[in-house]
């Protein structure tokens, strides 16, 4: 049988932490993709609980009384080589709870095969001691999910499992496939039946239809057909695989526990909780395979054309990620503090106190206060027990939803000129209510300072945002927004100043599409991808 060998550049981007060197034999085996592949079964059975999918922007259905913020779609974790893999996954998911609060799931590998527990709610609500006891094994993957869908939420909770000719595998996915509709249509024309509306299901169909001899090469085949944002973990047999898209939109890191167990997670805060040492990022375009009892990893890269530079989501630093995480090789805390310092330099104002809209505005507010030489105080308290829906009293309370989540501290605010630092303004509805609440608490002046540039465009890469026409900055100037939310002054961190935080070289490695409307992956590229022929059954 004849084979063709396709080899990509091992390190397409300069990274602060490179993958470990791998033997030439290992690399060649990883990159060999046979042109002639065995016939694959047309039957693909699913055990699904996967995330909601959408193409276009990941539109939000948030109503007026809910958080006027963008939301991260999910977080993932994978562990190989620890006898308590499922329990560690549970703890890691707890650390990633800020990335998704509406569903959680874990799949473990043991002598029975792949066993799964998924449910709606917080991690602590989904898993109990008895449920974790039912997930033995040294390999596991997990997922937390944010969703705006209601009735179909349970069936869309990841990870989910598929079975094809080679056996069963499970996947957990963070991101959004831009060419989902085009690839789905072609697969349906060739006889595929989709059970859910999840774009993650597409990956399993592509894997099942591949004619490659192994799951590893089938995953490689599938990933090379996908466009958009994806950080994924797969598990099958005795293997754990981590994949990150060539643009590196969403974060994915690798760590190791003292017993040698390998851990993948969306953020390093998950590694910290389970005593795993951070080693490096999964590079954009990289597929890391952890195999066998000796828990060794090997790497390969997709052989599609790589972009000149990664386009990592700058909102991970500004809003989504935990301040104690290292994301894209940078401390989230230090990055946000620098946002605040620069904001104080470019948008100073006479004030008596600096406060934050907790929690994501807190670190930037500390930076602003330090640079301005003004005291930082806790002027707003956030309730960590409020849910997304409330039973309101019969007599309607003004701004009830905001008051249930944020409480002003009158002694800090009364008679003061107050600078309020927040990370973003989306529709402006929450900012309007916050300003009104601060004035009601006695603030003499309210000056809003936003630690990111104005958001004028929707995200196509796995962030839940409103349509562009719903974003207040796409319709109003800064001056008009200031009048609309009734603050004394308003200033955003300018885009050029944001890039100064990263420097002239690193700044080109981030995606600013929500601030500019210029997308790294365009519709033309999506259409070209859709026209590529899929491997027939």
XYZ file of N, CA and C in Angstrom, residues 60-192:
399
model
N -26.728 36.122 22.253
C -27.273 35.994 23.595
C -28.762 36.230 23.581
N -29.462 35.500 24.428
C -30.873 35.744 24.637
C -31.114 36.343 26.006
N -30.103 37.033 26.517
C -30.244 37.643 27.834
C -31.368 38.657 27.814
N -32.200 38.617 28.825
C -33.273 39.575 28.930
C -32.812 40.731 29.786
N -33.661 41.739 29.871
C -33.224 43.000 30.463
C -32.797 42.872 31.906
N -33.347 41.913 32.638
C -33.032 41.848 34.058
C -31.888 40.901 34.366
N -31.120 40.482 33.370
C -30.014 39.586 33.620
C -28.691 40.303 33.352
N -27.581 39.629 33.619
C -26.270 40.241 33.481
C -26.073 40.795 32.083
N -25.756 42.085 32.009
C -25.485 42.723 30.730
C -24.000 42.595 30.440
N -23.567 41.342 30.285
C -22.163 41.031 30.076
C -22.035 39.948 29.028
N -20.902 39.917 28.311
C -20.634 38.736 27.486
C -20.366 37.543 28.389
N -20.560 36.349 27.876
C -20.334 35.158 28.684
C -19.461 34.171 27.911
N -18.513 33.587 28.621
C -17.720 32.490 28.068
C -18.621 31.274 27.934
N -18.431 30.512 26.861
C -19.288 29.361 26.633
C -18.989 28.207 27.575
N -17.734 27.911 27.857
C -17.470 26.729 28.678
C -15.998 26.633 29.074
N -15.714 25.620 29.891
C -14.356 25.286 30.286
C -14.173 23.785 30.217
N -12.946 23.337 29.943
C -12.681 21.907 29.786
C -11.508 21.489 30.661
N -11.480 20.190 30.984
C -10.379 19.610 31.728
C -10.168 18.179 31.253
N -8.922 17.707 31.272
C -8.600 16.317 30.954
C -7.463 15.847 31.846
N -7.562 14.635 32.362
C -6.553 14.098 33.270
C -6.203 12.671 32.842
N -4.916 12.357 32.807
C -4.443 11.029 32.430
C -3.390 10.566 33.427
N -3.606 9.384 33.996
C -2.578 8.773 34.816
C -2.744 8.946 36.310
N -3.949 9.274 36.772
C -4.182 9.396 38.203
C -5.352 8.503 38.609
N -5.208 7.692 39.652
C -6.290 6.788 40.045
C -7.559 7.505 40.492
N -7.456 8.806 40.797
C -8.636 9.584 41.163
C -8.941 10.636 40.090
N -8.865 10.216 38.845
C -9.017 11.154 37.729
C -10.366 11.871 37.761
N -11.451 11.149 38.024
C -12.767 11.783 38.010
C -12.918 12.772 39.163
N -12.401 12.420 40.348
C -12.482 13.339 41.481
C -11.647 14.596 41.243
N -10.488 14.436 40.655
C -9.666 15.591 40.325
C -10.338 16.437 39.247
N -10.999 15.780 38.294
C -11.741 16.522 37.271
C -12.850 17.347 37.908
N -13.518 16.749 38.885
C -14.572 17.458 39.617
C -14.022 18.726 40.271
N -12.872 18.614 40.925
C -12.275 19.780 41.569
C -11.823 20.818 40.545
N -11.245 20.340 39.442
C -10.799 21.264 38.396
C -11.982 22.006 37.788
N -13.095 21.302 37.585
C -14.290 21.953 37.054
C -14.824 22.985 38.030
N -14.711 22.695 39.315
C -15.118 23.683 40.324
C -14.291 24.962 40.177
N -12.993 24.816 39.920
C -12.133 25.983 39.723
C -12.476 26.734 38.449
N -13.075 26.030 37.474
C -13.460 26.648 36.201
C -14.933 27.043 36.174
N -15.583 27.020 37.329
C -17.018 27.271 37.369
C -17.394 28.631 36.797
N -16.511 29.617 36.887
C -16.803 30.944 36.347
C -16.979 30.930 34.838
N -16.511 29.875 34.169
C -16.629 29.799 32.712
C -17.955 29.199 32.267
N -18.723 28.669 33.197
C -20.019 28.096 32.854
C -20.717 27.589 34.091
N -21.953 28.005 34.299
C -22.659 27.658 35.530
C -23.949 26.873 35.294
N -24.243 26.518 34.064
C -25.556 25.929 33.808
C -25.530 24.434 33.525
N -24.378 23.846 33.470
C -24.291 22.408 33.260
C -22.870 21.926 33.438
N -22.715 20.664 33.836
C -21.382 20.091 34.033
C -21.433 18.596 33.770
N -20.295 18.037 33.356
C -20.238 16.609 33.097
C -18.818 16.079 33.151
N -18.703 14.784 33.431
C -17.416 14.091 33.464
C -17.583 12.738 32.777
N -16.600 12.367 31.966
C -16.514 11.027 31.381
C -15.221 10.394 31.866
N -15.311 9.180 32.413
C -14.144 8.451 32.895
C -13.953 7.177 32.087
N -12.686 6.747 31.958
C -12.345 5.524 31.247
C -11.976 4.463 32.283
N -12.632 3.313 32.192
C -12.303 2.201 33.086
C -12.571 0.884 32.366
N -12.576 -0.216 33.089
C -12.734 -1.537 32.465
C -14.084 -1.692 31.772
N -15.074 -0.901 32.178
C -16.392 -0.969 31.543
C -16.457 -0.161 30.264
N -15.424 0.604 29.985
C -15.424 1.475 28.815
C -15.487 2.925 29.236
N -16.309 3.713 28.528
C -16.493 5.122 28.850
C -17.775 5.276 29.661
N -17.644 5.833 30.849
C -18.808 6.062 31.696
C -18.976 7.554 31.934
N -20.216 8.012 31.882
C -20.486 9.440 31.881
C -21.530 9.820 32.921
N -21.330 10.975 33.537
C -22.345 11.616 34.374
C -22.408 13.080 33.972
N -23.588 13.540 33.585
C -23.792 14.933 33.234
C -25.052 15.431 33.924
N -25.162 16.730 34.084
C -26.348 17.281 34.717
C -26.409 18.777 34.580
N -27.584 19.316 34.886
C -27.815 20.751 34.835
C -27.538 21.349 36.205
N -26.858 22.474 36.229
C -26.581 23.154 37.487
C -25.096 23.341 37.707
N -24.756 23.796 38.902
C -23.356 23.981 39.276
C -22.677 22.630 39.471
N -21.354 22.640 39.441
C -20.594 21.401 39.600
C -20.970 20.705 40.904
N -21.084 21.470 41.984
C -21.420 20.886 43.283
C -22.832 20.329 43.332
N -23.698 20.800 42.444
C -25.072 20.310 42.390
C -25.194 19.059 41.522
N -24.341 18.934 40.530
C -24.417 17.800 39.602
C -23.791 16.547 40.210
N -22.667 16.714 40.925
C -21.904 15.558 41.390
C -22.033 15.374 42.900
N -22.217 14.125 43.289
C -22.240 13.734 44.692
C -21.155 12.698 44.920
N -20.938 12.347 46.175
C -19.937 11.336 46.508
C -20.222 10.026 45.802
N -21.481 9.601 45.799
C -21.829 8.323 45.162
C -21.647 8.377 43.654
N -21.946 9.518 43.039
C -21.761 9.642 41.596
C -20.282 9.586 41.227
N -19.450 10.242 41.992
C -18.018 10.197 41.703
C -17.452 8.793 41.937
N -18.002 8.091 42.915
C -17.570 6.705 43.151
C -17.897 5.798 41.976
N -18.898 6.183 41.194
C -19.290 5.366 40.037
C -18.466 5.672 38.794
N -17.457 6.540 38.948
C -16.600 6.906 37.815
C -15.143 6.577 38.122
N -14.815 5.291 38.330
C -13.417 4.935 38.581
C -12.592 5.049 37.303
N -11.282 4.995 37.465
C -10.401 5.032 36.306
C -9.328 6.089 36.434
N -8.275 5.929 35.634
C -7.132 6.840 35.679
C -7.186 7.912 34.598
N -8.221 7.885 33.756
C -8.351 8.870 32.680
C -9.758 9.445 32.744
N -9.870 10.769 32.627
C -11.184 11.411 32.638
C -11.096 12.760 31.942
N -12.234 13.189 31.399
C -12.367 14.545 30.878
C -13.623 15.151 31.482
N -13.661 16.483 31.553
C -14.813 17.158 32.128
C -15.107 18.461 31.419
N -16.291 19.005 31.715
C -16.775 20.173 30.996
C -17.748 20.954 31.869
N -17.633 22.285 31.870
C -18.660 23.159 32.415
C -19.160 24.043 31.293
N -20.456 24.370 31.351
C -21.104 24.993 30.205
C -21.935 26.183 30.629
N -21.815 27.243 29.845
C -22.764 28.351 29.929
C -23.714 28.231 28.750
N -24.975 28.487 28.984
C -25.958 28.364 27.916
C -27.029 29.415 28.079
N -27.638 29.804 26.941
C -28.810 30.664 27.014
C -30.053 29.922 26.548
N -29.905 28.656 26.191
C -31.068 27.861 25.809
C -31.666 27.242 27.058
N -32.969 26.969 27.032
C -33.631 26.487 28.227
C -34.086 25.044 28.124
N -35.030 24.775 27.245
C -35.688 23.474 27.236
C -34.767 22.337 26.863
N -33.780 22.595 26.034
C -32.901 21.518 25.566
C -31.573 21.506 26.302
N -31.496 22.147 27.442
C -30.204 22.337 28.076
C -29.585 21.024 28.545
N -30.383 20.129 29.127
C -29.822 18.906 29.679
C -29.120 18.078 28.614
N -29.732 17.906 27.468
C -29.127 17.061 26.444
C -27.903 17.708 25.810
N -27.703 18.975 26.067
C -26.568 19.674 25.479
C -25.397 19.840 26.434
N -25.420 19.135 27.547
C -24.311 19.227 28.495
C -23.219 18.239 28.097
N -22.005 18.738 27.964
C -20.858 17.907 27.616
C -20.211 17.335 28.885
N -19.259 16.375 28.664
C -18.815 15.751 27.428
C -19.890 14.807 26.877
N -19.765 14.475 25.584
C -20.627 13.426 25.084
C -19.812 12.397 24.336
N -20.442 11.247 24.200
C -19.754 10.035 23.736
C -20.320 9.602 22.398
N -19.454 9.120 21.521
C -19.886 8.538 20.240
C -19.201 7.191 20.053
N -19.891 6.316 19.337
C -19.342 4.992 19.028
C -19.366 4.781 17.518
N -18.236 4.386 16.972
C -18.150 4.058 15.552
C -17.347 2.765 15.411
N -16.885 2.470 14.220
C -16.239 1.186 13.950
C -15.011 0.947 14.825
N -14.263 1.999 15.099
C -13.036 1.839 15.886
C -13.296 1.744 17.389
N -14.510 2.025 17.810
C -14.822 1.983 19.227
C -15.496 3.254 19.688
N -15.376 3.562 20.955
C -16.041 4.730 21.543
C -15.014 5.796 21.925
N -15.433 7.045 21.797
C -14.613 8.155 22.247
C -15.513 9.234 22.798
N -14.951 10.106 23.634
C -15.693 11.211 24.217
C -14.949 12.508 23.945
N -15.695 13.617 23.903
C -15.098 14.910 23.603
C -15.726 15.977 24.478
N -14.913 16.957 24.868
C -15.374 18.185 25.516
C -14.761 19.349 24.749
N -15.555 20.358 24.474
C -15.183 21.382 23.497
C -15.483 22.772 24.037
N -14.547 23.675 23.865
C -14.730 25.091 24.175
C -14.459 25.877 22.911
N -15.461 26.586 22.402
C -15.274 27.378 21.195
C -16.502 27.375 20.317
N -16.286 27.674 19.030
C -17.383 27.780 18.077
C -16.849 27.546 16.668
N -17.476 26.622 15.925
C -17.047 26.311 14.566
C -17.756 27.235 13.582
N -16.987 28.017 12.825
C -17.576 28.944 11.876
C -18.217 28.232 10.691
N -17.639 27.119 10.286
C -18.147 26.427 9.093
C -19.052 25.255 9.465
N -19.673 25.343 10.619
C -20.552 24.265 11.084
C -21.691 23.994 10.101
N -22.396 25.025 9.668
C -23.561 24.818 8.796
C -23.160 24.213 7.460
N -22.051 24.706 6.903
C -21.628 24.191 5.601
C -21.227 22.724 5.700
N -20.416 22.381 6.707
C -19.989 20.986 6.855
C -21.163 20.091 7.214
N -22.054 20.566 8.044
C -23.232 19.779 8.424
C -24.096 19.478 7.203
N -24.283 20.487 6.362
C -25.097 20.282 5.162
C -24.484 19.221 4.255
N -23.163 19.265 4.069
C -22.509 18.274 3.215
C -22.597 16.877 3.822
N -22.454 16.792 5.131
C -22.563 15.494 5.789
C -23.982 14.943 5.679
N -24.967 15.803 5.825
C -26.355 15.361 5.704
C -26.664 14.897 4.290
N -26.078 15.563 3.309
C -26.273 15.144 1.917
C -25.698 13.759 1.664
N -24.721 13.372 2.470
C -24.101 12.064 2.324
C -24.684 11.041 3.299
N -25.784 11.412 3.960
C -26.510 10.438 4.766
C -26.377 10.561 6.263
N -25.614 11.514 6.743
C -25.473 11.654 8.190
C -26.759 12.182 8.813
